[in-house]
C-alpha positions as MATLAB code, in Angstrom:
seq = 'MKTMQRLTMTSVVALSTLALGACESLTHREKSTAIGAGVGAAAGAAVTGSTAGTLGGAAIGGVIGNQVGKDKK';
ca = [
      -2.129   88.187  108.693;
       1.589   87.855  109.995;
       2.620   86.028  107.398;
       1.891   88.714  105.244;
       3.430   91.417  107.228;
       6.505   89.330  106.976;
       6.795   88.555  103.473;
       6.005   92.196  102.576;
       9.380   93.514  104.934;
      11.494   90.620  103.538;
      10.371   92.094  100.099;
      10.812   95.489  100.630;
      14.529   94.928  102.523;
      15.383   92.770   99.403;
      14.438   94.959   97.007;
      15.872   97.973   98.218;
      19.166   96.300   98.798;
      19.329   94.814   95.481;
      18.338   98.473   94.019;
      21.409   99.552   96.199;
      23.803   97.929   94.366;
      22.806   99.408   91.275;
      23.591  102.526   92.513;
      27.098  103.283   92.516;
      27.167  106.311   91.490;
      25.067  108.000   93.942;
      26.297  110.771   96.249;
      26.901  109.873   99.837;
      23.758  111.774  100.660;
      21.764  110.192   97.768;
      22.459  106.506   99.302;
      21.609  107.802  102.713;
      18.145  108.998  101.315;
      17.705  105.339   99.858;
      18.685  103.424  102.761;
      16.498  105.118  105.182;
      13.470  105.092  102.486;
      13.985  101.579  102.690;
      14.408  100.833  106.441;
      11.565  103.402  107.124;
       9.533  100.724  105.003;
      10.385   98.252  106.117;
       9.643   99.688  109.813;
       6.431  101.168  108.525;
       5.111   97.506  107.207;
       5.966   95.924  110.477;
       4.520   98.365  112.924;
       1.307   99.232  110.862;
       0.908   96.427  108.479;
      -1.064   98.918  106.271;
      -0.136  100.302  102.866;
      -0.199  103.751  104.089;
       2.401  102.771  107.116;
       4.488  101.610  104.478;
       4.699  104.664  102.284;
       4.863  106.580  105.485;
       7.592  104.989  107.078;
       9.383  105.102  103.686;
       9.049  108.997  103.456;
      10.142  109.303  107.498;
      12.986  107.519  106.827;
      13.972  109.043  103.467;
      14.109  112.477  105.205;
      16.215  111.379  108.054;
      18.874  109.626  105.965;
      18.857  112.788  103.862;
      19.757  114.598  106.874;
      21.721  112.538  108.383;
      24.047  112.280  104.538;
      24.034  115.565  104.440;
      27.052  115.877  106.687;
      29.509  113.586  105.082;
      31.105  113.866  101.814;
];
């Protein structure tokens, strides 16, 4: 089970990194939202080991990233 969690977390981080590399035209707030969602998904997968935890972490991380990025231009 730990191997699957590691694989999931590594995959999420790798895909997030690749996706962000193609997003140069995004605003700072949009980038912060995407980064927050990626980190939240990885954390949710690591903590719960379930799909629901991964999705919940992505949602919460996206909201936090959006709010953090709104002050910077």
